[in-house]
Amino acid sequence: MEEGRNAVRENSVMHPCFHLHQLLSKHAALNLADIWKQSERWSGCSKHHWHIFSVLRCPCTRASQHPIMAGKGNAIIATSLTREDDPQSTNDLGHPTEPFWSRSQYYGALLFNVAAFILPALYATLSKLWVANIDSSMVVTTDAYTYISIVAEVLNEGLPRAAWIIIGDKANRSLASRHSLSYTLILFQTFLGLIMSIAIAAAAKNFADAFVPADIRSASLTYVRIAAFSALASAIETAVAAATRALDKPDVPLLISSIKFAVNIILDMIFISKYHVRGVVPNVNTQAAIQLTCGLVASFAGLLFFAWTTIRKHSRSTSEESVRPSLHALVVLARPGFMTFTESAVRNALYLWLVSNIVSMGSNYATAWGVFNTIRWGLIMVPVQALEATTLAFVGHSWGLWRRSVGINNRRPKASTKQLLTIVKPALTSSMIGLAFEVPICLFLSFYGAQRFAYYISASESVSKIVEHMWKTIDWCYICYAISTQLAAILLATRPRWYLYQSLASNLLWVLPWAIVVSVTDLNADNAWTYHSIVFGGSLVFSLADIIIVDAVWAWMLKKGRMGLPPLVGVFM
């Protein structure tokens, strides 16, 4: 013991940037109080050791409550983390250790996420405008691309949504293991995306029969076959985005969106816009090919950038832990991933069932629904999507840190009110920001912008009037959606099983009964929205009430120590 104390004193004076983890490996029983006294001298040390310093300075450490300090025989583990990977640095919105604009802080990550989400939404709007200029009757065909994305969503919301609770757990998993999990996720999703793309392309006629109006169905088969491989691009992009956001690297999804947007705009200007080059005859299939090419290029560019940064970081690390994909990592992701996959499969199956009914109402009604979705899920929902991604990352960090603080082997821990508020604070903050944005936007569109925006996109007076009616009927419901999305993120980032339960409650108790009613009722374009508005708008209101109740039960059970938590697999102890 005395030898260890002397080693600390000598090394800290002679060389402030000495390799602390090597010293600790030689003196496992080193008294951490001595290291604490010397820690102020190490403030100039390289950020490679920041994690150890943050642990020693943490208030939990001083109170002997930190897991590393909870016991006389425990030793510090070198995790090869950099300052940006410090589990203490991203979980306190009130006392951040880095500037608020840093990507490892809530507001910095939010800015990155807003930029990453707004570019695809802007392009989705512009692409409909350009197709309308080519042939307004073919605008509805571009919705096939959207519906293929919804089918792919079943895969994209499976394992990737497990990233927040697994890869986002920086308090209990080493950086190398989180990178290994990320590569495993990306590889597996790429494989599934390729299979799905081939399947959709092979069944293009059946797909068009279900989701393209009859009068333009035959002309849309080539578009569907091209767009089918967007499932592959989407799978890669979603996996890379989820993994890197969970790793506090929202710049990678921003890079993907920026490349996709820039190349899309350039190629669209050349080939399909009003200003296209002479000799080129623009058509909707050209737009599909451009969109697919840009999606694949951007996705692989993001993947290569992530791989390059990972390799560079580990080349400077002394850790020998492998970052390669592995079957073990897939098993770790599979448990929560099964919950999110099941939830997504049920929700999207019901949605596509309803969409097939909408398409049967005729071209104008189907086009109006597509334009309505462009407004609803496009620029209007960008803040909600960005807030959700930010909430998921930071609730995941807070949850992992709390589990480590109470002991990762404690399967029924109790959480104090203060600890619960710390965990859910990102979600509450996001809810307030989302509410402040959605209310004025909904009012603006209802009283002024909905019909104008719809006409601008569709170039059809009749379609724009249908869209205006749709929006004015259920616009207020999306305020409920903005809040419920952030509150549901608490469950997704902490207890995916509970997230599945609340989603099943909403879909089986509200959406399914009304979907059955819609399918057996004799509907036409004049009365269909009466029923569809009840299904879609009502589900948003029902979901908000549902998630508030489930979140309240979640908090009560944690506070009383009655919630059984699953074991943490593949963590450092």
Coordinates of C-alpha atoms in Angstrom, one line a residue:
M1 CA 0.0 0.0 0.0
E2 CA 2.8 2.4 0.9
E3 CA 4.6 1.5 -2.3
G4 CA 1.5 2.5 -4.2
R5 CA 1.2 5.9 -2.4
N6 CA 4.9 6.7 -3.1
A7 CA 4.4 5.8 -6.7
V8 CA 1.6 8.3 -7.0
R9 CA 3.5 11.1 -5.3
E10 CA 6.7 10.5 -7.4
N11 CA 5.0 10.2 -10.8
S12 CA 2.6 13.1 -10.3
V13 CA 5.5 15.4 -9.6
M14 CA 7.8 14.1 -12.2
H15 CA 5.4 13.6 -15.1
P16 CA 1.8 15.0 -14.9
C17 CA 0.8 13.1 -18.0
F18 CA 2.0 9.6 -17.0
H19 CA -0.1 6.6 -17.9
L20 CA -2.3 6.3 -14.9
H21 CA -4.0 3.1 -15.9
Q22 CA -0.6 1.3 -16.1
L23 CA 0.2 2.4 -12.5
L24 CA -3.1 1.2 -11.2
S25 CA -2.7 -2.2 -12.9
K26 CA 0.4 -2.7 -10.8
H27 CA -1.2 -1.5 -7.6
A28 CA -4.7 -2.9 -7.6
A29 CA -5.1 -2.2 -3.9
L30 CA -4.1 1.5 -4.3
N31 CA -5.9 3.8 -1.8
L32 CA -8.0 6.0 -4.0
A33 CA -8.0 8.8 -1.5
D34 CA -4.3 9.4 -2.2
I35 CA -5.1 9.6 -5.9
W36 CA -7.8 12.1 -5.1
K37 CA -5.3 14.4 -3.3
Q38 CA -3.1 14.4 -6.3
S39 CA -5.8 14.7 -9.0
E40 CA -5.5 18.5 -9.2
R41 CA -2.0 18.2 -10.4
W42 CA -3.2 16.1 -13.3
S43 CA -5.5 18.7 -14.8
G44 CA -3.2 19.1 -17.7
C45 CA -3.2 15.4 -18.6
S46 CA -4.2 14.3 -22.0
K47 CA -7.9 13.7 -22.5
H48 CA -7.2 9.9 -22.8
H49 CA -7.4 9.8 -18.9
W50 CA -10.4 12.1 -18.5
H51 CA -12.7 9.4 -17.5
I52 CA -10.6 8.4 -14.5
F53 CA -10.3 12.1 -13.3
S54 CA -14.0 12.6 -13.7
V55 CA -14.7 9.6 -11.5
L56 CA -12.3 10.8 -8.9
R57 CA -13.8 14.3 -8.8
C58 CA -17.4 13.1 -8.9
P59 CA -19.5 13.9 -5.8
C60 CA -20.5 10.3 -5.6
T61 CA -16.9 9.3 -5.3
R62 CA -16.3 11.7 -2.4
A63 CA -19.3 10.1 -0.6
S64 CA -18.0 6.6 -1.4
Q65 CA -21.1 5.9 -3.4
H66 CA -19.6 5.5 -6.9
P67 CA -19.5 1.9 -8.0
I68 CA -15.7 2.1 -8.4
M69 CA -15.4 3.3 -4.8
A70 CA -18.0 1.0 -3.3
G71 CA -15.8 -1.4 -1.6
K72 CA -12.2 -1.7 -0.3
G73 CA -11.1 -4.2 -2.9
N74 CA -12.3 -2.5 -6.0
A75 CA -9.8 -1.2 -8.6
I76 CA -10.3 1.3 -11.4
I77 CA -10.7 -0.1 -14.8
A78 CA -9.0 1.6 -17.8
T79 CA -11.7 2.1 -20.4
S80 CA -9.7 4.0 -23.0
L81 CA -12.4 6.7 -23.0
T82 CA -11.8 10.2 -24.2
R83 CA -13.2 13.3 -22.6
E84 CA -16.2 13.3 -24.9
D85 CA -17.0 9.7 -23.8
D86 CA -17.0 10.6 -20.2
P87 CA -20.2 9.3 -18.6
Q88 CA -20.3 12.2 -16.2
S89 CA -20.2 14.9 -18.8
T90 CA -23.5 14.5 -20.6
N91 CA -26.1 13.8 -17.9
D92 CA -26.5 17.1 -16.1
L93 CA -28.2 19.8 -18.2
G94 CA -27.8 22.3 -15.4
H95 CA -24.0 21.8 -14.8
P96 CA -22.4 20.7 -18.1
T97 CA -18.7 20.2 -18.1
E98 CA -18.4 21.3 -21.8
P99 CA -19.9 24.3 -23.7
F100 CA -23.6 23.9 -24.4
W101 CA -22.9 23.7 -28.2
S102 CA -20.7 20.6 -27.8
R103 CA -22.2 17.5 -29.4
S104 CA -21.9 15.7 -26.1
Q105 CA -24.2 18.2 -24.5
Y106 CA -28.0 18.3 -24.8
Y107 CA -28.4 21.6 -26.7
G108 CA -25.3 20.9 -28.9
A109 CA -26.6 17.5 -29.9
L110 CA -30.1 19.0 -30.5
L111 CA -28.6 21.6 -33.0
F112 CA -26.8 18.8 -34.9
N113 CA -30.0 16.7 -35.0
V114 CA -32.2 19.6 -36.2
A115 CA -29.7 20.2 -39.1
A116 CA -29.6 16.4 -39.8
F117 CA -33.4 16.0 -40.0
I118 CA -34.3 19.2 -41.8
L119 CA -32.3 18.5 -45.0
P120 CA -34.2 15.2 -45.9
A121 CA -37.5 16.9 -45.1
L122 CA -36.7 19.8 -47.3
Y123 CA -35.7 17.5 -50.1
A124 CA -38.9 15.5 -49.8
T125 CA -40.8 18.7 -50.3
L126 CA -38.7 19.8 -53.3
S127 CA -38.9 16.4 -55.0
K128 CA -42.7 16.5 -55.0
L129 CA -42.6 20.0 -56.4
W130 CA -40.3 18.9 -59.3
V131 CA -42.3 15.8 -60.0
A132 CA -45.5 18.0 -60.1
N133 CA -43.8 20.1 -62.7
I134 CA -43.1 17.0 -64.8
D135 CA -46.5 15.4 -64.5
S136 CA -48.9 16.3 -61.6
S137 CA -50.7 13.0 -62.0
M138 CA -47.5 11.2 -61.0
V139 CA -47.0 13.0 -57.7
V140 CA -48.9 10.1 -56.0
T141 CA -46.4 7.7 -57.4
T142 CA -43.6 9.2 -55.3
D143 CA -45.6 8.1 -52.3
A144 CA -44.5 4.5 -53.2
Y145 CA -41.1 5.6 -52.0
T146 CA -42.6 6.6 -48.7
Y147 CA -44.5 3.4 -48.3
I148 CA -41.4 1.3 -49.1
S149 CA -39.7 3.3 -46.3
I150 CA -42.5 2.4 -44.0
V151 CA -42.1 -1.3 -44.8
A152 CA -38.3 -0.8 -44.1
E153 CA -39.2 0.9 -40.9
V154 CA -40.2 -2.4 -39.4
L155 CA -36.5 -3.4 -39.7
N156 CA -35.2 0.1 -39.0
E157 CA -37.1 0.4 -35.7
G158 CA -36.0 -3.1 -34.5
L159 CA -32.3 -3.4 -33.5
P160 CA -31.5 0.3 -34.2
R161 CA -33.9 1.4 -31.5
A162 CA -32.1 -0.8 -29.0
A163 CA -29.0 1.4 -29.5
W164 CA -30.2 3.9 -27.0
I165 CA -30.2 1.6 -24.0
I166 CA -27.3 -0.6 -25.1
I167 CA -24.8 1.5 -27.1
G168 CA -25.9 4.6 -25.3
D169 CA -24.9 3.1 -21.9
K170 CA -21.5 4.8 -21.6
A171 CA -21.4 4.3 -17.8
N172 CA -21.3 0.5 -17.9
R173 CA -19.8 -0.3 -21.3
S174 CA -16.3 0.4 -22.6
L175 CA -15.9 2.5 -25.7
A176 CA -14.5 -0.5 -27.6
S177 CA -17.5 -2.7 -26.7
R178 CA -19.9 0.1 -27.8
H179 CA -18.1 0.4 -31.1
S180 CA -18.3 -3.4 -31.6
L181 CA -22.0 -3.3 -30.9
S182 CA -22.3 -0.4 -33.4
Y183 CA -20.5 -2.4 -36.2
T184 CA -22.6 -5.5 -35.4
L185 CA -25.8 -3.4 -35.7
I186 CA -24.8 -1.8 -39.0
L187 CA -23.7 -5.2 -40.6
F188 CA -26.9 -7.0 -39.5
Q189 CA -29.2 -4.2 -40.7
T190 CA -27.4 -4.0 -44.0
F191 CA -28.0 -7.7 -44.6
L192 CA -31.7 -7.4 -43.7
G193 CA -32.1 -4.3 -45.9
L194 CA -30.6 -6.1 -48.9
I195 CA -33.0 -9.0 -48.4
M196 CA -36.0 -6.7 -48.1
S197 CA -35.0 -4.7 -51.2
I198 CA -34.8 -7.8 -53.3
A199 CA -38.1 -9.0 -52.0
I200 CA -39.9 -5.7 -52.8
A201 CA -38.4 -5.5 -56.3
A202 CA -39.5 -9.1 -57.0
A203 CA -43.0 -8.3 -55.8
A204 CA -43.2 -4.8 -57.4
K205 CA -46.6 -5.6 -59.1
N206 CA -48.2 -6.7 -55.9
F207 CA -46.8 -3.7 -54.1
A208 CA -48.1 -1.3 -56.7
D209 CA -51.6 -3.0 -56.5
A210 CA -51.7 -2.2 -52.8
F211 CA -50.3 1.3 -52.7
V212 CA -50.6 3.0 -56.1
P213 CA -54.0 4.2 -57.5
A214 CA -55.3 2.0 -60.4
D215 CA -55.2 4.7 -63.1
I216 CA -51.4 5.1 -62.9
R217 CA -50.5 1.6 -61.6
S218 CA -48.9 0.2 -64.7
A219 CA -46.8 3.3 -65.3
S220 CA -45.4 3.0 -61.7
L221 CA -43.9 -0.5 -61.8
T222 CA -40.4 0.7 -62.9
Y223 CA -40.5 3.4 -60.2
V224 CA -41.4 0.8 -57.5
R225 CA -38.6 -1.6 -58.7
I226 CA -36.0 1.3 -58.5
A227 CA -37.3 2.6 -55.2
A228 CA -37.3 -0.9 -53.7
F229 CA -33.5 -0.7 -53.1
S230 CA -34.1 2.5 -51.0
A231 CA -34.8 -0.1 -48.2
L232 CA -31.1 -1.0 -48.3
A233 CA -30.0 2.6 -48.2
S234 CA -32.4 3.4 -45.4
A235 CA -31.2 0.4 -43.4
I236 CA -27.6 1.5 -43.5
E237 CA -28.4 5.1 -42.9
T238 CA -30.7 4.4 -39.9
A239 CA -28.2 1.9 -38.3
V240 CA -25.3 4.3 -38.7
A241 CA -27.4 7.3 -37.4
A242 CA -28.8 5.4 -34.4
A243 CA -25.3 4.0 -33.4
T244 CA -23.5 7.3 -33.8
R245 CA -26.1 9.4 -32.0
A246 CA -25.9 6.9 -29.1
L247 CA -22.2 7.4 -29.1
D248 CA -22.6 11.2 -28.9
K249 CA -21.6 11.7 -32.5
P250 CA -24.6 13.5 -34.1
D251 CA -22.2 14.9 -36.7
V252 CA -22.2 11.6 -38.6
P253 CA -25.9 11.7 -39.3
L254 CA -25.5 15.4 -40.3
L255 CA -22.8 14.4 -42.7
I256 CA -25.0 11.8 -44.3
S257 CA -27.9 14.2 -44.6
S258 CA -25.7 16.9 -46.0
I259 CA -24.2 14.7 -48.7
K260 CA -27.5 13.3 -49.7
F261 CA -29.1 16.7 -49.9
A262 CA -26.3 18.4 -51.8
V263 CA -25.9 15.6 -54.4
N264 CA -29.7 15.2 -54.7
I265 CA -30.2 18.9 -55.4
I266 CA -27.3 19.1 -57.9
L267 CA -28.5 16.0 -59.9
D268 CA -32.2 17.1 -59.7
M269 CA -31.3 20.5 -61.0
I270 CA -29.4 18.9 -63.9
F271 CA -31.9 16.2 -64.9
I272 CA -35.5 16.9 -63.7
S273 CA -35.9 20.5 -62.6
K274 CA -37.3 23.3 -64.8
Y275 CA -33.7 24.2 -65.5
H276 CA -32.5 20.7 -66.6
V277 CA -29.9 20.4 -69.3
R278 CA -31.0 20.3 -72.9
G279 CA -31.5 16.8 -74.4
V280 CA -32.7 15.3 -71.2
V281 CA -36.3 14.3 -70.9
P282 CA -37.2 14.3 -67.2
N283 CA -39.5 11.7 -65.8
V284 CA -40.4 10.3 -62.4
N285 CA -38.2 7.2 -62.8
T286 CA -35.2 9.5 -63.2
Q287 CA -36.1 11.1 -59.9
A288 CA -36.3 7.6 -58.2
A289 CA -32.9 6.6 -59.6
I290 CA -31.3 9.9 -58.4
Q291 CA -32.8 9.5 -55.0
L292 CA -31.6 5.9 -54.6
T293 CA -28.1 6.7 -55.8
C294 CA -27.8 9.6 -53.4
G295 CA -29.1 7.6 -50.5
L296 CA -26.6 4.8 -51.1
V297 CA -23.7 7.2 -51.6
A298 CA -24.5 9.2 -48.5
S299 CA -25.1 6.1 -46.3
F300 CA -21.7 4.5 -47.3
A301 CA -20.0 7.9 -46.9
G302 CA -21.3 8.1 -43.3
L303 CA -20.3 4.6 -42.6
L304 CA -16.8 5.1 -43.9
F305 CA -16.4 8.3 -41.9
F306 CA -17.6 6.5 -38.7
A307 CA -15.2 3.6 -39.4
W308 CA -12.3 6.1 -40.0
T309 CA -12.9 7.9 -36.8
T310 CA -13.2 4.7 -34.8
I311 CA -10.0 3.2 -36.3
R312 CA -8.1 6.5 -35.6
K313 CA -9.3 6.6 -32.0
H314 CA -8.4 3.0 -31.3
S315 CA -5.0 3.3 -32.9
R316 CA -4.2 5.8 -30.2
S317 CA -5.7 3.6 -27.4
T318 CA -3.9 1.1 -25.3
S319 CA -7.0 -1.1 -25.0
E320 CA -6.7 -4.5 -26.6
E321 CA -10.5 -5.0 -26.6
S322 CA -11.8 -5.9 -30.1
V323 CA -14.2 -3.6 -31.9
R324 CA -15.1 -6.2 -34.6
P325 CA -18.7 -7.3 -35.1
S326 CA -19.6 -10.4 -33.2
L327 CA -22.4 -12.9 -32.6
H328 CA -22.2 -12.0 -28.9
A329 CA -22.8 -8.4 -29.6
L330 CA -25.8 -9.3 -31.8
V331 CA -27.3 -11.3 -28.9
V332 CA -26.8 -8.3 -26.6
L333 CA -28.7 -6.1 -29.0
A334 CA -31.4 -8.7 -29.8
R335 CA -33.1 -8.8 -26.4
P336 CA -34.3 -5.1 -26.4
G337 CA -34.3 -5.2 -30.2
F338 CA -37.0 -7.9 -30.2
M339 CA -39.3 -5.6 -28.2
T340 CA -38.9 -2.6 -30.6
F341 CA -39.2 -4.8 -33.7
T342 CA -42.5 -6.3 -32.4
E343 CA -43.8 -2.8 -31.6
S344 CA -42.8 -1.5 -35.0
A345 CA -44.2 -4.5 -36.9
V346 CA -47.7 -4.1 -35.3
R347 CA -47.8 -0.4 -35.6
N348 CA -46.7 -0.2 -39.3
A349 CA -48.8 -3.2 -40.3
L350 CA -51.9 -1.4 -39.1
Y351 CA -50.8 1.8 -40.8
L352 CA -50.2 0.2 -44.1
W353 CA -53.6 -1.6 -43.9
L354 CA -55.2 1.9 -43.5
V355 CA -53.1 3.3 -46.3
S356 CA -54.3 0.6 -48.7
N357 CA -57.8 1.8 -47.9
I358 CA -56.8 5.4 -48.5
V359 CA -55.3 4.6 -51.9
S360 CA -58.6 2.9 -52.9
M361 CA -60.4 6.2 -52.5
G362 CA -59.0 7.5 -55.8
S363 CA -56.1 9.4 -57.1
N364 CA -57.0 12.9 -55.7
Y365 CA -57.6 11.6 -52.2
A366 CA -54.4 9.4 -52.3
T367 CA -52.4 12.4 -53.6
A368 CA -53.9 14.6 -50.9
W369 CA -52.9 12.1 -48.2
G370 CA -49.3 12.0 -49.6
V371 CA -49.1 15.8 -49.6
F372 CA -50.6 15.9 -46.1
N373 CA -47.9 13.4 -45.0
T374 CA -45.2 15.6 -46.6
I375 CA -46.4 18.5 -44.5
R376 CA -47.0 16.5 -41.4
W377 CA -43.9 14.3 -41.4
G378 CA -41.7 16.8 -43.3
L379 CA -40.7 20.3 -42.2
I380 CA -43.3 20.5 -39.5
M381 CA -42.1 17.4 -37.6
V382 CA -38.4 18.1 -37.9
P383 CA -38.2 19.6 -34.4
V384 CA -40.1 16.7 -32.9
Q385 CA -37.8 14.2 -34.6
A386 CA -34.7 16.0 -33.6
L387 CA -35.9 16.4 -30.0
E388 CA -36.8 12.7 -29.8
A389 CA -33.3 11.6 -31.0
T390 CA -31.7 13.9 -28.5
T391 CA -34.0 12.8 -25.7
L392 CA -33.2 9.1 -26.4
A393 CA -29.5 9.6 -26.3
F394 CA -29.4 11.5 -23.1
V395 CA -32.0 9.5 -21.2
G396 CA -30.0 6.4 -22.2
H397 CA -26.9 8.0 -20.8
S398 CA -28.6 9.0 -17.5
W399 CA -30.2 5.5 -17.2
G400 CA -26.9 3.7 -17.5
L401 CA -25.2 6.1 -15.0
W402 CA -28.1 5.5 -12.5
R403 CA -27.9 1.8 -12.9
R404 CA -24.2 1.9 -12.2
S405 CA -24.7 4.1 -9.2
V406 CA -27.1 1.7 -7.6
G407 CA -25.1 -1.4 -8.5
I408 CA -25.5 -3.1 -11.9
N409 CA -26.3 -6.4 -10.1
N410 CA -29.1 -4.8 -8.2
R411 CA -32.2 -6.1 -10.0
R412 CA -34.8 -4.2 -8.0
P413 CA -33.2 -0.9 -7.1
K414 CA -35.0 2.1 -5.7
A415 CA -34.8 5.5 -7.3
S416 CA -35.2 8.7 -5.4
T417 CA -37.3 11.6 -6.7
K418 CA -34.2 13.5 -7.5
Q419 CA -32.7 10.5 -9.4
L420 CA -36.0 10.1 -11.4
L421 CA -36.0 13.7 -12.4
T422 CA -32.4 13.5 -13.5
I423 CA -33.2 10.5 -15.8
V424 CA -36.3 12.1 -17.3
K425 CA -35.1 15.7 -17.5
P426 CA -34.1 15.5 -21.2
A427 CA -37.6 14.3 -22.0
L428 CA -39.3 17.1 -20.1
T429 CA -37.0 19.7 -21.6
S430 CA -37.7 18.3 -25.1
S431 CA -41.5 18.4 -24.4
M432 CA -41.4 22.0 -23.5
I433 CA -39.4 22.9 -26.6
G434 CA -41.6 20.9 -28.8
L435 CA -44.8 22.4 -27.4
A436 CA -43.4 25.9 -27.9
F437 CA -42.7 25.2 -31.6
E438 CA -45.7 23.1 -32.5
V439 CA -48.5 25.4 -31.2
P440 CA -47.7 28.4 -33.4
I441 CA -46.9 26.3 -36.4
C442 CA -50.2 24.5 -36.2
L443 CA -52.1 27.8 -35.9
F444 CA -50.2 29.3 -38.8
L445 CA -51.0 26.4 -41.1
S446 CA -54.6 26.2 -40.1
F447 CA -55.4 29.8 -40.6
Y448 CA -53.1 30.6 -43.5
G449 CA -50.5 28.1 -44.9
A450 CA -52.0 24.6 -45.3
Q451 CA -53.8 25.1 -48.7
R452 CA -51.1 27.3 -50.1
F453 CA -48.4 24.8 -49.1
A454 CA -50.4 21.9 -50.5
Y455 CA -51.0 23.7 -53.8
Y456 CA -47.3 24.6 -54.1
I457 CA -46.3 20.9 -53.7
S458 CA -49.1 19.3 -55.8
A459 CA -50.0 21.9 -58.4
S460 CA -53.6 20.9 -58.0
E461 CA -56.4 23.0 -56.7
S462 CA -58.7 20.1 -55.8
V463 CA -55.9 18.3 -53.9
S464 CA -54.9 21.4 -52.0
K465 CA -58.5 21.8 -50.7
I466 CA -58.6 18.2 -49.5
V467 CA -55.3 18.7 -47.7
E468 CA -56.6 21.9 -46.1
H469 CA -59.6 20.1 -44.8
M470 CA -57.4 17.2 -43.5
W471 CA -55.1 19.6 -41.7
K472 CA -57.8 21.7 -40.1
T473 CA -59.6 18.6 -38.7
I474 CA -56.7 17.1 -36.7
D475 CA -54.0 19.8 -36.6
W476 CA -54.3 20.1 -32.8
C477 CA -53.7 16.4 -32.4
Y478 CA -50.1 16.8 -33.4
I479 CA -49.5 19.0 -30.4
C480 CA -50.3 15.8 -28.4
Y481 CA -48.0 13.9 -30.6
A482 CA -45.1 16.3 -30.0
I483 CA -45.4 15.7 -26.2
S484 CA -46.1 11.9 -26.3
T485 CA -43.1 11.3 -28.5
Q486 CA -40.7 12.7 -25.9
L487 CA -42.5 11.0 -23.0
A488 CA -42.4 7.6 -24.9
A489 CA -38.7 8.1 -25.4
I490 CA -38.2 7.6 -21.6
L491 CA -39.5 4.1 -21.9
L492 CA -37.7 3.3 -25.1
A493 CA -34.3 4.4 -23.6
T494 CA -34.8 2.6 -20.3
R495 CA -37.4 -0.2 -20.5
P496 CA -38.1 -1.3 -24.1
R497 CA -40.6 -3.9 -22.9
W498 CA -42.7 -1.2 -21.3
Y499 CA -42.4 0.8 -24.5
L500 CA -43.8 -2.2 -26.4
Y501 CA -46.7 -2.5 -23.9
Q502 CA -47.8 1.1 -24.2
S503 CA -47.6 1.0 -28.0
L504 CA -49.7 -2.2 -28.1
A505 CA -52.3 -0.6 -25.8
S506 CA -52.7 2.3 -28.2
N507 CA -52.7 0.3 -31.4
L508 CA -54.8 -2.6 -30.3
L509 CA -57.3 -0.6 -28.2
W510 CA -57.8 2.3 -30.7
V511 CA -56.2 1.8 -34.1
L512 CA -57.2 -1.8 -34.7
P513 CA -60.9 -1.5 -33.9
W514 CA -61.2 1.6 -36.1
A515 CA -59.2 0.0 -38.9
I516 CA -61.7 -2.8 -38.9
V517 CA -64.6 -0.3 -39.0
V518 CA -62.9 1.5 -42.0
S519 CA -62.4 -1.7 -43.9
V520 CA -66.0 -2.9 -43.6
T521 CA -67.7 0.5 -44.1
D522 CA -68.7 1.6 -47.6
L523 CA -66.5 4.6 -48.0
N524 CA -65.9 7.1 -50.8
A525 CA -63.7 10.2 -51.2
D526 CA -66.4 12.4 -49.8
N527 CA -66.9 10.7 -46.5
A528 CA -63.7 8.8 -46.0
W529 CA -61.9 11.5 -44.0
T530 CA -64.6 11.4 -41.3
Y531 CA -63.4 8.0 -40.4
H532 CA -59.7 8.4 -41.2
S533 CA -59.5 11.5 -39.0
I534 CA -60.9 9.5 -36.1
V535 CA -58.3 6.8 -36.6
F536 CA -55.2 9.0 -37.0
G537 CA -56.1 12.0 -34.9
G538 CA -57.7 9.9 -32.2
S539 CA -54.7 7.6 -31.9
L540 CA -52.5 10.6 -31.2
V541 CA -54.7 11.8 -28.3
F542 CA -55.1 8.2 -27.0
S543 CA -51.4 7.7 -27.1
L544 CA -50.7 10.8 -25.1
A545 CA -53.1 9.7 -22.3
D546 CA -51.7 6.1 -22.6
I547 CA -48.0 7.2 -22.2
I548 CA -48.7 9.6 -19.3
I549 CA -50.3 6.7 -17.4
V550 CA -47.5 4.2 -18.3
D551 CA -44.8 6.7 -17.4
A552 CA -46.4 7.4 -14.1
V553 CA -46.5 3.7 -13.3
W554 CA -42.9 3.3 -14.4
A555 CA -41.8 6.1 -12.0
W556 CA -43.9 4.8 -9.1
M557 CA -42.4 1.3 -9.5
L558 CA -38.9 2.5 -9.6
K559 CA -39.4 4.7 -6.6
K560 CA -40.8 1.8 -4.6
G561 CA -38.2 -0.6 -5.9
R562 CA -40.8 -2.9 -7.4
M563 CA -39.5 -2.9 -11.0
G564 CA -37.5 -6.0 -12.0
L565 CA -34.6 -4.9 -14.3
P566 CA -32.9 -7.2 -16.7
P567 CA -29.2 -8.0 -16.2
L568 CA -26.6 -5.9 -18.0
V569 CA -24.9 -8.2 -20.4
G570 CA -21.4 -7.5 -21.7
V571 CA -20.5 -4.7 -19.3
F572 CA -17.3 -4.0 -17.4
M573 CA -17.6 -4.5 -13.7

